[in-house]
CSV table of C-alpha atoms and ligand atoms in Angstrom, one decimal:
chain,number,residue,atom,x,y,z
A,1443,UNK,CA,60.7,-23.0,-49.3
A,1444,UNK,CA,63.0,-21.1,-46.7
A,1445,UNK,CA,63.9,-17.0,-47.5
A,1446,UNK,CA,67.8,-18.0,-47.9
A,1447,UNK,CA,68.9,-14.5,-50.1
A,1448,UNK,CA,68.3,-11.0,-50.1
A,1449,UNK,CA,66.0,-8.9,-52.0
A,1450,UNK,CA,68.5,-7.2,-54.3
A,1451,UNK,CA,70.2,-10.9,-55.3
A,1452,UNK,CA,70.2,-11.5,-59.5
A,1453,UNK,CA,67.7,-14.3,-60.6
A,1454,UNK,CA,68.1,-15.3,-64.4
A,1455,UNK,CA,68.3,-18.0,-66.9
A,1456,UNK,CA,71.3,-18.4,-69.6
A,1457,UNK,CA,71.5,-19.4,-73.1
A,1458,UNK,CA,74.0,-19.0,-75.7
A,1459,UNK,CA,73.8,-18.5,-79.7
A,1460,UNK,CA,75.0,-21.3,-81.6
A,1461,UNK,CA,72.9,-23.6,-79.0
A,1462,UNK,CA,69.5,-21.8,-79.4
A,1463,UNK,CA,69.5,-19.7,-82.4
A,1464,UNK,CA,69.2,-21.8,-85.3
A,1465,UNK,CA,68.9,-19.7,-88.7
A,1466,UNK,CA,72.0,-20.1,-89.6
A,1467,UNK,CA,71.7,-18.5,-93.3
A,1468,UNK,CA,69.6,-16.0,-92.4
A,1469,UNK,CA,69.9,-12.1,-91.9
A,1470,UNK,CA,73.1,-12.1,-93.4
A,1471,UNK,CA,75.1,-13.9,-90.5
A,1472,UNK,CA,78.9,-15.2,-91.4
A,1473,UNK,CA,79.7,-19.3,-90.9
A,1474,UNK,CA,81.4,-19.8,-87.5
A,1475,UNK,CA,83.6,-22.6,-86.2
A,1476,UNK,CA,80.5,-24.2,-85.2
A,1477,UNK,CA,78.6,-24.8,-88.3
A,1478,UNK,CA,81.9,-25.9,-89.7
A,1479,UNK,CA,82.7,-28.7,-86.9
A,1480,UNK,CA,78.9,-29.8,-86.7
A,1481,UNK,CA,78.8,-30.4,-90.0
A,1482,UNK,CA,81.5,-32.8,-90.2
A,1483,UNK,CA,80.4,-36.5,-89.9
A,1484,UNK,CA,81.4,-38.4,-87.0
A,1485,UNK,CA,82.1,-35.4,-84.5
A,1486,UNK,CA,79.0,-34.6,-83.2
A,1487,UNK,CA,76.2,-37.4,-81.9
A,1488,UNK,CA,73.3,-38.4,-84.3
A,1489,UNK,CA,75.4,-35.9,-86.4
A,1490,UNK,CA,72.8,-33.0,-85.1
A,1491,UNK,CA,74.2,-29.4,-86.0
A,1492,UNK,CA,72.9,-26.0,-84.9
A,1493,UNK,CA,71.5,-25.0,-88.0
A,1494,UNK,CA,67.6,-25.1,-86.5
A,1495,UNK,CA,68.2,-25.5,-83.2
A,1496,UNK,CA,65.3,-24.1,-80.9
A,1497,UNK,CA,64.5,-21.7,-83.9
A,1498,UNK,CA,65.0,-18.8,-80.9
A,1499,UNK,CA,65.8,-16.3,-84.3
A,1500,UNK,CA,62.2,-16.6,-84.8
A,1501,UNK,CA,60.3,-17.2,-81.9
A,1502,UNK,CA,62.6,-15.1,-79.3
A,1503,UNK,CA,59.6,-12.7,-78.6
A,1504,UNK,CA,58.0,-16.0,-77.3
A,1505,UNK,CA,60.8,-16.7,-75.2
A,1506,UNK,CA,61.4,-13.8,-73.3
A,1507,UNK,CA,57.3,-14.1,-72.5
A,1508,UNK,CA,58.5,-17.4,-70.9
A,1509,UNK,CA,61.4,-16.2,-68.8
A,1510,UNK,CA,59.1,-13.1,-67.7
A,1511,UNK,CA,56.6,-16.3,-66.6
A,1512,UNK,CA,59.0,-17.5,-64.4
A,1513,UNK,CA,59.1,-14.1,-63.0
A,1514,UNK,CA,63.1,-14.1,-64.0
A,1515,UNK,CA,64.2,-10.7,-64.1
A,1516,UNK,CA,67.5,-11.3,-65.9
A,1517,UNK,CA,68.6,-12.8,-69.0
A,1518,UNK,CA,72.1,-13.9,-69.8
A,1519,UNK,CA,72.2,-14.7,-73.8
A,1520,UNK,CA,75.5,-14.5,-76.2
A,1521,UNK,CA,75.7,-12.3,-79.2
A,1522,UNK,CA,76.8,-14.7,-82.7
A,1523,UNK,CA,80.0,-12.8,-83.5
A,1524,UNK,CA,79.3,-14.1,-87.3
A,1525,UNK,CA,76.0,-12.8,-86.9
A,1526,UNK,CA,77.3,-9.5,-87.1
A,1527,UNK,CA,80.4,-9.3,-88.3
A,1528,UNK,CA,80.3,-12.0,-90.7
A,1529,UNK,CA,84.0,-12.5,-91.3
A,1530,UNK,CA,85.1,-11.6,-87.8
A,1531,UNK,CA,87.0,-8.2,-89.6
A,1532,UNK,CA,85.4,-5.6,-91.7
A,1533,UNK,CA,82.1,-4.3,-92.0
A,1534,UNK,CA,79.3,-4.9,-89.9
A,1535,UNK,CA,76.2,-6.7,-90.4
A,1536,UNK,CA,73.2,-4.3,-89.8
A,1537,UNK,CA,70.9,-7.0,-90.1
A,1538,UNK,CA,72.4,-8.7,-87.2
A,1539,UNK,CA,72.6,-6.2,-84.7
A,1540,UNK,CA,69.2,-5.1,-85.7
A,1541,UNK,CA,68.3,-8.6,-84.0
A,1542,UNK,CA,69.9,-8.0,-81.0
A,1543,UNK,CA,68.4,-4.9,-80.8
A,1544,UNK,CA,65.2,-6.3,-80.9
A,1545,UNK,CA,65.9,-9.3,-78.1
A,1546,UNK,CA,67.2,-6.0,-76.2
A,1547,UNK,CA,64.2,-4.1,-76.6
A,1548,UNK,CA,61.8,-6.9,-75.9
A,1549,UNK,CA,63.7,-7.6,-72.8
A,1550,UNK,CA,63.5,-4.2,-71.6
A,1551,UNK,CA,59.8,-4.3,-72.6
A,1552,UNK,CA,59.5,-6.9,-70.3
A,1553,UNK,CA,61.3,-5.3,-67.3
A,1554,UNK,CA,64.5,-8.3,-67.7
A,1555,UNK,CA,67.9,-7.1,-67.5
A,1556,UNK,CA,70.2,-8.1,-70.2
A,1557,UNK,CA,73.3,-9.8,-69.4
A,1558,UNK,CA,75.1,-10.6,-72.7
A,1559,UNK,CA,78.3,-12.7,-73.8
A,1560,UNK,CA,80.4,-11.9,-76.4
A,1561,UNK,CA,81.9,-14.8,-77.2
A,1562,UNK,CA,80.1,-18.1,-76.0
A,1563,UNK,CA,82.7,-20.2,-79.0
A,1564,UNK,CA,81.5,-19.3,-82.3
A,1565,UNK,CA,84.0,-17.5,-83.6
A,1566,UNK,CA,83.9,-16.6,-87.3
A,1567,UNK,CA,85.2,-19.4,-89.8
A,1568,UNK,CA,87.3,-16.9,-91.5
A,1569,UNK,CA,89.2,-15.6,-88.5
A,1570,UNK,CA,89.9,-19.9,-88.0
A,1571,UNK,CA,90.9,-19.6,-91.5
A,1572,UNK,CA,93.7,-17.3,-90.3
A,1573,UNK,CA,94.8,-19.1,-87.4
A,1574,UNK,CA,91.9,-18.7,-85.1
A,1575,UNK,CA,92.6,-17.8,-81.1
A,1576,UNK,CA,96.1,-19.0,-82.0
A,1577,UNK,CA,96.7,-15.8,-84.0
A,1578,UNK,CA,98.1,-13.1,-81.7
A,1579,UNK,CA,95.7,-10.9,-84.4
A,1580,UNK,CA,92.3,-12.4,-83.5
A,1581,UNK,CA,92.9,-10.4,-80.1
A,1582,UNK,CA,93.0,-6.9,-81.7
A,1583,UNK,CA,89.4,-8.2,-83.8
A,1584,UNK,CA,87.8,-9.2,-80.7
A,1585,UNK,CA,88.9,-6.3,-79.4
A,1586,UNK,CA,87.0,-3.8,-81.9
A,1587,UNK,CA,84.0,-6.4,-82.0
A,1588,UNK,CA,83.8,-5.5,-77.9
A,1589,UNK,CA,84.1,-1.9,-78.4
A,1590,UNK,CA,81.7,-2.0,-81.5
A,1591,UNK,CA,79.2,-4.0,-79.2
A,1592,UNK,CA,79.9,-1.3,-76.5
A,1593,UNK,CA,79.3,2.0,-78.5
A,1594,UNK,CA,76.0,0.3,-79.8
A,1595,UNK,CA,74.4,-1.0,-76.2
A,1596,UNK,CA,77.2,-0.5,-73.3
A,1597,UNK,CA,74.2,1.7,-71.8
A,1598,UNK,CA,71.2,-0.8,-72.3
A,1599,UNK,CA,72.5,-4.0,-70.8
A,1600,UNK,CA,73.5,-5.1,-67.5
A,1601,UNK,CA,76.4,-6.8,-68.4
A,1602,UNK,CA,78.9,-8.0,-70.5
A,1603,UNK,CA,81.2,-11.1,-69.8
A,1604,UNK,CA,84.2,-11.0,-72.9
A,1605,UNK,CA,84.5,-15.0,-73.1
A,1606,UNK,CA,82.3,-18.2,-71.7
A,1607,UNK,CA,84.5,-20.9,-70.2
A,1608,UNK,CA,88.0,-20.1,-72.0
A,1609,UNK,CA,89.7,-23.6,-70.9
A,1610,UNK,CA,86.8,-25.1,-73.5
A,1611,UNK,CA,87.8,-23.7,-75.9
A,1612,UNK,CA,91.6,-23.8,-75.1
A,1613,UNK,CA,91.7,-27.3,-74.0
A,1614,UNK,CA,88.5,-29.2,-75.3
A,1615,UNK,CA,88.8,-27.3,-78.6
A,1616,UNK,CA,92.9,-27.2,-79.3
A,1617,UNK,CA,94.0,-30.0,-77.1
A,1618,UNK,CA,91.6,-32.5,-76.8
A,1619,UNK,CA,89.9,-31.9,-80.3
A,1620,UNK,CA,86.7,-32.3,-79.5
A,1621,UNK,CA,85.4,-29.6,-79.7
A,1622,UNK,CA,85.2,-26.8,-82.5
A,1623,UNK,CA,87.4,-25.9,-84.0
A,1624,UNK,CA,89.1,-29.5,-83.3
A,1625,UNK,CA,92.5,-29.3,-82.7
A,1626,UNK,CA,95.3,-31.8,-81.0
A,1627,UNK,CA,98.1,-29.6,-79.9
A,1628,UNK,CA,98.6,-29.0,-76.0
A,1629,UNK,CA,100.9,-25.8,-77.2
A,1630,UNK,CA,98.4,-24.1,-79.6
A,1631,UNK,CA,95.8,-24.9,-76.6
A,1632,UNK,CA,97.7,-22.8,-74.2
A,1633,UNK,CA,98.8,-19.8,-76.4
A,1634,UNK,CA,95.1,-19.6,-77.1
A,1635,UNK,CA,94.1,-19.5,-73.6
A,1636,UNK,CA,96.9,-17.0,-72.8
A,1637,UNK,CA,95.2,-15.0,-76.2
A,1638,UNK,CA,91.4,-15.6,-75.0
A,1639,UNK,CA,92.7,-14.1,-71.6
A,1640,UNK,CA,94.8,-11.0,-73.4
A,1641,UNK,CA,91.6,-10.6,-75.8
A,1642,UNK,CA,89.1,-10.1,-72.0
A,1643,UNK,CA,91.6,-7.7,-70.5
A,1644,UNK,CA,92.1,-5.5,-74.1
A,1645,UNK,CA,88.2,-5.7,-74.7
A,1646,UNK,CA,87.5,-4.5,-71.0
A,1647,UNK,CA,89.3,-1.3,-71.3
A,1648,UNK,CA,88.2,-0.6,-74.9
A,1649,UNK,CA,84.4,-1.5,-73.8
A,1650,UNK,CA,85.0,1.0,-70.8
A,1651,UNK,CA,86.9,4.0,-73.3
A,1652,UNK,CA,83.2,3.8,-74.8
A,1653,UNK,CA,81.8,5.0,-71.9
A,1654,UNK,CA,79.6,1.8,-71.0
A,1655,UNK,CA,77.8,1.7,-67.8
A,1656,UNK,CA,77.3,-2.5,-67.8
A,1657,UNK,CA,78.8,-4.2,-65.5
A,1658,UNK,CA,82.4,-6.0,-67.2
A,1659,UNK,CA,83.9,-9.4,-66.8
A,1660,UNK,CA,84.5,-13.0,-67.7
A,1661,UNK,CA,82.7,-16.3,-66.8
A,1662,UNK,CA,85.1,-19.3,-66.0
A,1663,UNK,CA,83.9,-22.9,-65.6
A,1664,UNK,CA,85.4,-23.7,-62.0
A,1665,UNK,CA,85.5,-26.8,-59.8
A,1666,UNK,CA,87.5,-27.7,-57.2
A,1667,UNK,CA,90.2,-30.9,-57.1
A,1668,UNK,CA,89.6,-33.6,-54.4
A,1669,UNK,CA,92.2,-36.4,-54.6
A,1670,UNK,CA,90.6,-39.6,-55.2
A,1671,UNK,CA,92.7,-41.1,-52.2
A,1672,UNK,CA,93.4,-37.9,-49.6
A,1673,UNK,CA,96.1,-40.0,-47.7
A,1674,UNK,CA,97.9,-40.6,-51.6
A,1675,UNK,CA,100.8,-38.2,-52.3
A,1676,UNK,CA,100.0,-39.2,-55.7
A,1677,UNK,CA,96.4,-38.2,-56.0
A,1678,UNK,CA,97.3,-35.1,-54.4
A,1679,UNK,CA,99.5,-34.3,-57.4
A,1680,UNK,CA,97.0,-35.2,-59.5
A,1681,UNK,CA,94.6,-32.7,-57.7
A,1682,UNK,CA,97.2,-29.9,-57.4
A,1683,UNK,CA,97.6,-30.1,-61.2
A,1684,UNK,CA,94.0,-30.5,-61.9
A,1685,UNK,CA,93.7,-27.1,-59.7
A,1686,UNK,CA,96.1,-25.6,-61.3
A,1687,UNK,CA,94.8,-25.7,-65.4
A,1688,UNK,CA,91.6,-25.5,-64.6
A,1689,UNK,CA,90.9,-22.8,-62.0
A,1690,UNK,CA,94.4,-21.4,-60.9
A,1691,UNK,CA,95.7,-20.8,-64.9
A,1692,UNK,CA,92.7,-18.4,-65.1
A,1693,UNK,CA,92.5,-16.9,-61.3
A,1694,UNK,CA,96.0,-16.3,-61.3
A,1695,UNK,CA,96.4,-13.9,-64.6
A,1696,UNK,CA,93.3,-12.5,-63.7
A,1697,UNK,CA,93.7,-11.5,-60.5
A,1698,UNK,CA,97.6,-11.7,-59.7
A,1699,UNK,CA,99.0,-10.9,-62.7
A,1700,UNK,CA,101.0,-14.0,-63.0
A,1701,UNK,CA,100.6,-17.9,-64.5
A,1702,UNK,CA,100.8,-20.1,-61.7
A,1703,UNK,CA,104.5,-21.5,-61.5
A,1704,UNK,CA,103.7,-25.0,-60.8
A,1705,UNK,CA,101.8,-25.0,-64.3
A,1706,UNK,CA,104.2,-23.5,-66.4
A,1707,UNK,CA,107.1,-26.0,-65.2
A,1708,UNK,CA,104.4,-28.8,-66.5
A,1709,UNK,CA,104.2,-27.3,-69.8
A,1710,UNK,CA,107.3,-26.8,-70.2
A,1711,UNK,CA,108.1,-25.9,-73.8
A,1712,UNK,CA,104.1,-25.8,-74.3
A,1713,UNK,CA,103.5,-22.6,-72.4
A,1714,UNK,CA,102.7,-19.9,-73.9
A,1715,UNK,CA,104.3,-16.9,-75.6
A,1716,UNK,CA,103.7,-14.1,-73.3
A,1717,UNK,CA,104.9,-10.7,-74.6
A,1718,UNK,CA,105.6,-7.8,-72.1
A,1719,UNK,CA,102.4,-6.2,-70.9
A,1720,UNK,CA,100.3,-9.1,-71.9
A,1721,UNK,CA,99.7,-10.0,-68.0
A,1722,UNK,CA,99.1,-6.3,-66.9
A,1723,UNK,CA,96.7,-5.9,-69.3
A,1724,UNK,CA,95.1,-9.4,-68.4
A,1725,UNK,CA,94.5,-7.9,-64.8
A,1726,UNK,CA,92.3,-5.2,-66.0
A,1727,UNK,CA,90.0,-4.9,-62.7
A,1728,UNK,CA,86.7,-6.1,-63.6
A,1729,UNK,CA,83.5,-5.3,-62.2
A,1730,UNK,CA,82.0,-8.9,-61.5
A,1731,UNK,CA,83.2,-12.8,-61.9
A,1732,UNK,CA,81.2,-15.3,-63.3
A,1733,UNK,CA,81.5,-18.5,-62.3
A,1734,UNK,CA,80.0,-21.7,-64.2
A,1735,UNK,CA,80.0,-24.8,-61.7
A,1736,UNK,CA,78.8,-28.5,-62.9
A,1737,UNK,CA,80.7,-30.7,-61.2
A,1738,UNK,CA,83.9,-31.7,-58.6
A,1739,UNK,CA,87.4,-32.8,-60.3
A,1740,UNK,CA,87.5,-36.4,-58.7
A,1741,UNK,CA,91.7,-36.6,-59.4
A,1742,UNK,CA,93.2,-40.0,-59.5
A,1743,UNK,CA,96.8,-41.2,-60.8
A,1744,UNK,CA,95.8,-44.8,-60.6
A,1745,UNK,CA,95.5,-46.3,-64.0
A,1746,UNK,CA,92.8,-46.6,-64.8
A,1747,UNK,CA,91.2,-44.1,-62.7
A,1748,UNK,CA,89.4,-44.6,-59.9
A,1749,UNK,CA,85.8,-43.3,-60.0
A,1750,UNK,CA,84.1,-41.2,-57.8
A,1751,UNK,CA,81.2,-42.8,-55.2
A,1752,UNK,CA,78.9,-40.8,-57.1
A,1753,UNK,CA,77.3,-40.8,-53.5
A,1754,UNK,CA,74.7,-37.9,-54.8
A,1755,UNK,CA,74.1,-39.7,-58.3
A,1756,UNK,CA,75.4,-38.5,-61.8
A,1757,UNK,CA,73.5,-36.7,-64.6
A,1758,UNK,CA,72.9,-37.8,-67.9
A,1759,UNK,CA,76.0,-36.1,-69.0
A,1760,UNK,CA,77.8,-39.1,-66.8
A,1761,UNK,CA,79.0,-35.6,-64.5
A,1762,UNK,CA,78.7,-36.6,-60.7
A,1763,UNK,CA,76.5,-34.6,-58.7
A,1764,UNK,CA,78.3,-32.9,-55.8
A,1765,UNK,CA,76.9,-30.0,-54.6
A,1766,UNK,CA,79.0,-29.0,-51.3
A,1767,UNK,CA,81.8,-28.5,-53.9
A,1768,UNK,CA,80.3,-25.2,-55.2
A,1769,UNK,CA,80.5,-23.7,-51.2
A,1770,UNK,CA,84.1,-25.2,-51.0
A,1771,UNK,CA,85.0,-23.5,-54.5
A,1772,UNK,CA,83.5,-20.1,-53.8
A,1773,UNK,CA,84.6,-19.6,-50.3
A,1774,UNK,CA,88.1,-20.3,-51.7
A,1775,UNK,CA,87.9,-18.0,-54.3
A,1776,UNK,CA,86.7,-15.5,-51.7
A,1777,UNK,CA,89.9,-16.1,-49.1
A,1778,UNK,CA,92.2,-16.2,-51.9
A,1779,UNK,CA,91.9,-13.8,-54.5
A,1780,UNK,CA,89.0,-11.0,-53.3
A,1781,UNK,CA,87.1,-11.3,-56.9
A,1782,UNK,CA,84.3,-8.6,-57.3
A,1783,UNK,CA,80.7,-9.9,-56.8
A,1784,UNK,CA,80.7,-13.3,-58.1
A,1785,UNK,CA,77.4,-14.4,-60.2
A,1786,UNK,CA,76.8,-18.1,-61.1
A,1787,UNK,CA,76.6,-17.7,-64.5
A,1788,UNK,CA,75.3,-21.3,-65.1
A,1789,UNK,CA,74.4,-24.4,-63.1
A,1790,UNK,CA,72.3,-27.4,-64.1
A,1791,UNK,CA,71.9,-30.3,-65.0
A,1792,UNK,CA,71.0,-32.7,-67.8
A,1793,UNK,CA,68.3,-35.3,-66.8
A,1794,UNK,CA,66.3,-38.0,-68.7
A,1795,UNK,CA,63.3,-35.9,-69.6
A,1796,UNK,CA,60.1,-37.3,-70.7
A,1797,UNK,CA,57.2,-35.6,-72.2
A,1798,UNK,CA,53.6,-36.8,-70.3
A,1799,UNK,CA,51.3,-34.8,-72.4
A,1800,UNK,CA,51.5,-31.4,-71.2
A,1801,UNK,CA,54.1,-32.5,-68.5
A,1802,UNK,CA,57.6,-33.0,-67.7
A,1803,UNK,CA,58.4,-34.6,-64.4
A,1804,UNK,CA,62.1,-33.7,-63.5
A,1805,UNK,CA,62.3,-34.3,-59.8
A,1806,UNK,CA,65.9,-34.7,-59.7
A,1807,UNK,CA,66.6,-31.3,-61.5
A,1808,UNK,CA,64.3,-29.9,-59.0
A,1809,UNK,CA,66.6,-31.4,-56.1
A,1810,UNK,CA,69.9,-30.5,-58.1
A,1811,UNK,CA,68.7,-27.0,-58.3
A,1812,UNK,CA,67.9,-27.0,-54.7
A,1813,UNK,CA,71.1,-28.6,-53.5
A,1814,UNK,CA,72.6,-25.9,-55.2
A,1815,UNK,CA,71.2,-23.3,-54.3
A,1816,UNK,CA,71.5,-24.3,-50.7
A,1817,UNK,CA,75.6,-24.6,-51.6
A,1818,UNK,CA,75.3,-21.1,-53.1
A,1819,UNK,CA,73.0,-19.8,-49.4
A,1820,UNK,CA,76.3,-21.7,-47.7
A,1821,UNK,CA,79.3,-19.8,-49.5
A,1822,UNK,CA,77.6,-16.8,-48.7
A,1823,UNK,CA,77.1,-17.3,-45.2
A,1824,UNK,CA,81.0,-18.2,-45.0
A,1825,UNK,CA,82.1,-14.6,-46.8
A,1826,UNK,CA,81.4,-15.8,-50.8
A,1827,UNK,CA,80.0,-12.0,-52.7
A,1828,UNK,CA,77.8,-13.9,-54.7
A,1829,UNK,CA,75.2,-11.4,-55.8
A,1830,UNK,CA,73.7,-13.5,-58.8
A,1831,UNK,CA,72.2,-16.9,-60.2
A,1832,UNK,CA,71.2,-17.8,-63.7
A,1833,UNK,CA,70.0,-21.5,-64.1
A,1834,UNK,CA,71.4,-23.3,-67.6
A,1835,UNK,CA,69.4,-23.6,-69.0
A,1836,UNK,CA,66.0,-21.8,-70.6
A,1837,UNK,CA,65.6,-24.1,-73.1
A,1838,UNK,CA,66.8,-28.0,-74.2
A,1839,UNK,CA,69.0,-27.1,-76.9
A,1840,UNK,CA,72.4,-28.1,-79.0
A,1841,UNK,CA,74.8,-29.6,-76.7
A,1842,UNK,CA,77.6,-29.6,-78.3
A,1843,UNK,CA,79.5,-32.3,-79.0
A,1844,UNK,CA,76.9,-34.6,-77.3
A,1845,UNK,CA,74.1,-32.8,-80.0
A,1846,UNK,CA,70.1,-32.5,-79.2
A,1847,UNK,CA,70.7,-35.7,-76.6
A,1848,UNK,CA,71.0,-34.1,-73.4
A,1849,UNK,CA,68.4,-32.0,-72.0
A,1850,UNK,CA,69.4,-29.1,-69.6
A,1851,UNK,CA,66.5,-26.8,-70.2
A,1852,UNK,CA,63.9,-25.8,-67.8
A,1853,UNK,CA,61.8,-25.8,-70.3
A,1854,UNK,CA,61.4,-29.1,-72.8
A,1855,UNK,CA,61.5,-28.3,-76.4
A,1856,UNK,CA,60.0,-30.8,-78.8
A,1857,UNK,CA,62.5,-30.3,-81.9
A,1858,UNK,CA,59.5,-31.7,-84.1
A,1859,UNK,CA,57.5,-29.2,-83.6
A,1860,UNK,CA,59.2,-26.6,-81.7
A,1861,UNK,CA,56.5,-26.7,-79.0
A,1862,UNK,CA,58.0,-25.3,-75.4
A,1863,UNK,CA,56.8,-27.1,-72.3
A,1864,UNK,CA,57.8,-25.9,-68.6
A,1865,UNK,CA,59.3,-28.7,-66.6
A,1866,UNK,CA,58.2,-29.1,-63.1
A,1867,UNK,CA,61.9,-27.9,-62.5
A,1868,UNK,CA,60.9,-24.1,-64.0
A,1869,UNK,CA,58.2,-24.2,-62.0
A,1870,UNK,CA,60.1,-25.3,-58.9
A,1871,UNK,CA,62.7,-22.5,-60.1
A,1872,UNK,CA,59.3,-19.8,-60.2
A,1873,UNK,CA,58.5,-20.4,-56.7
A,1874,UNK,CA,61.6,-20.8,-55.4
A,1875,UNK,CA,62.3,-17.2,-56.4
A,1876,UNK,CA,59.3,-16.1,-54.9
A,1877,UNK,CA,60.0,-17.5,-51.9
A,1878,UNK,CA,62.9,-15.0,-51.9
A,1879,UNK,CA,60.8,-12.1,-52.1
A,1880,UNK,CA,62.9,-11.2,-54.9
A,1881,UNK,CA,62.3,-7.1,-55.4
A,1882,UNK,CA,65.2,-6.5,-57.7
A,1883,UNK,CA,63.7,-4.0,-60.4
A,1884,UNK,CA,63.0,-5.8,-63.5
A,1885,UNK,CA,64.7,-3.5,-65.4
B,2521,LIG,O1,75.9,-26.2,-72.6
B,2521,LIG,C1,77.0,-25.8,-72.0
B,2521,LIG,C2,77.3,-24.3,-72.1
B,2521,LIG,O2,77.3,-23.9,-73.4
B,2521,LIG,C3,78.6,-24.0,-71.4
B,2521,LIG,N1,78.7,-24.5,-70.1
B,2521,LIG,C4,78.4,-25.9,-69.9
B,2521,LIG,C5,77.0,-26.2,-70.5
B,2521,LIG,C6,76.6,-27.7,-70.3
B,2521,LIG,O3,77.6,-28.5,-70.9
């Protein structure tokens, strides 16, 4: 294994609530959109829900032992707004902080940095009762959650994103429907992504009136457009557009100050209410970008569309693998909009894991991860500020829509019994960072 990044670089692992927690009764949390949507039949596969989960409320002292195993010396996790605040407004939950504070502590204990999400989609069910991200009033809520989270640890973590992937839950939660909290309504999808991205800027500069010395800023799931057909004017379109809501609509408010044109002529009478000083306030200067990549946009008009080669294979999520499109995407984001050091807040991949006694075999993570990484080595060489990497996943856990199915942990959970095995792949991922002669402090 080549030395292909510095000393200083960010190793970690990710992880999200809803996904790992489980205990969803317990310690006086609030119901999110989450346990609302799991729990309605048909929506999720084998109708699984988060309510166990990787039982991570329990067994989180276990956990962090693991990551500090894989000689990881930072850990991204999400706070469960509900958790505590339980109706999104109002008092807060002592209980729940108190178990943050303890994931915090045993962190520090361990030497990992904490780099912590406030909003990775489960948003209290009684906010959604009141309109949910469509309510201009959610913002000012999220808002004081931020700054509540800030007065109480903006000195003890590393980091705080505001939101995880906003087009999610703008477009696969309020236009597509699929996720929670299930929605069909391309307007209401937009005028929450325009409130998700008001919400960051607002909780930015409330976090930093608190005095918080963490580093602040947002992840966005990214990928760059190919057409299907480069010589088709039509696939080109498709591309531009594709571009333009996923990356661009986010990109543009955050660092230019604007909506990209091209988009808001598409939308037409579906684009958002903006009021005046929303887009200032969305350009707050942040400290650091994350970036979540998976995948290429493959953009075809034909009908139906044409698939990618999937020259490089496709994961069990049916998402091609394409690994030069993470150097393409970053170097772009590098010539065009100057970001702040950029971390890879997540990149994986879901395989068809089997457990051999005390074994996983998982070569093809172990190449996807390597790919990868070598895409990551590349955007750096060309002028990319990547200064961080966190593998999704730690653990197998709730994948959404698609339920305890897909596997995208490093290490295999056996929901039966709640036994953790390390795949080859966390092993791979151990050595690899080795190999880097990784000195960061662990703390
Ligand atoms: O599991 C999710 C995660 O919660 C957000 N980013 C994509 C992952 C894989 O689908």
């Amino acid at each position: 294994m080549s030395k292909q990044f510095p000393p200083g670089f960010i190793w970690g692992v990710s992880t999200s609530s809803y996904q790992i927690e489980g205990a969803v009764n317990e310690g006086g949390r609030g119901v999110s959109t989450w346990d609302t949507f799991s729990h309605l039949p048909g929506k999720i596969a084998n109708n699984d829900n988060g309510d166990v989960a990787c039982d991570h409320y329990h067994r989180y002292r276990d956990d962090i032992a693991l990551i500090a195993d894989l000689d990881v010396s930072a850990y991204r996790f999400s706070i469960a707004w509900p958790r505590v605040q339980p109706t999104g407004s109002g008092a807060w939950n002592e209980e729940g902080w108190a178990f943050y504070e303890r994931v915090i502590d045993e962190l520090e204990r361990k030497g990992i940095a904490p780099h912590v999400t406030l909003n990775h989609w489960d948003l209290p069910q009684a906010l959604e009762d009141a309109g949910g991200w469509r309510n201009r009033e959610t913002v000012e809520r999220f808002t004081e959650y931020a700054r509540e989270f800030a007065r109480r640890f903006g000195k003890r973590v590393r980091s705080v994103a505001t939101h995880n992937e906003p087009w999610v839950v703008a477009i696969l939660g309020h236009e597509k429907g699929i996720f929670a909290p299930g929605i069909a309504d391309r307007a209401a999808a937009y005028q929450v992504s325009h409130h998700l991205l008001l919400s960051h800027g607002k909780a930015l500069r409330a976090m930093r009136a608190q005095g918080t010395t963490a580093a602040l800023g947002i992840v966005l799931n990214q990928s760059p457009a190919y057409p299907a057909d480069p010589d088709s004017e039509a696939d080109r379109a498709a591309a531009r557009l594709g571009d333009g809501t996923l990356n661009r609509w986010y990109m543009d408010p955050l660092f230019r100050g604007a909506y990209p044109a091209d988009v808001l002529a598409y939308l037409g009478a579906d684009a958002p209410k903006i009021e005046a000083g929303d887009l200032e306030i969305i350009a707050t200067p942040m400290d650091f970008l994350g970036i979540n990549f998976y995948m290429r946009q493959f953009c075809s008009a034909a009908q139906p569309p044409q698939q990618p080669p999937y020259e490089y294979g496709k994961t069990e999520m049916g998402w091609e693998v394409y690994p030069s499109a993470l150097a393409v995407h970053l170097v772009r984001l590098a010539f065009d909009y100057s970001p702040p050091p950029i971390y890879i807040t997540e990149n994986g991949c879901a395989m068809p894991d089997v457990l051999e006694g005390d074994a996983v075999h998982d070569p093809r993570r172990i190449e996807y991860f390597r790919a990868h990484l070598e895409a990551v080595a590349q955007a750096r060489a060309l002028g990319a500020n990547v200064q961080g990497y966190f593998a999704w996943s730690l653990l197998d856990n709730f994948e959404w829509a698609e339920g305890y199915d897909k596997r995208f942990g490093l290490v295999y959970v056996d929901y039966a019994s709640q036994r953790r095995v390390l795949k080859d792949s966390a092993l791979w991922y151990r050595d690899f960072i080795r190999a880097q002669g990784a000195t960061q402090t662990k703390d």
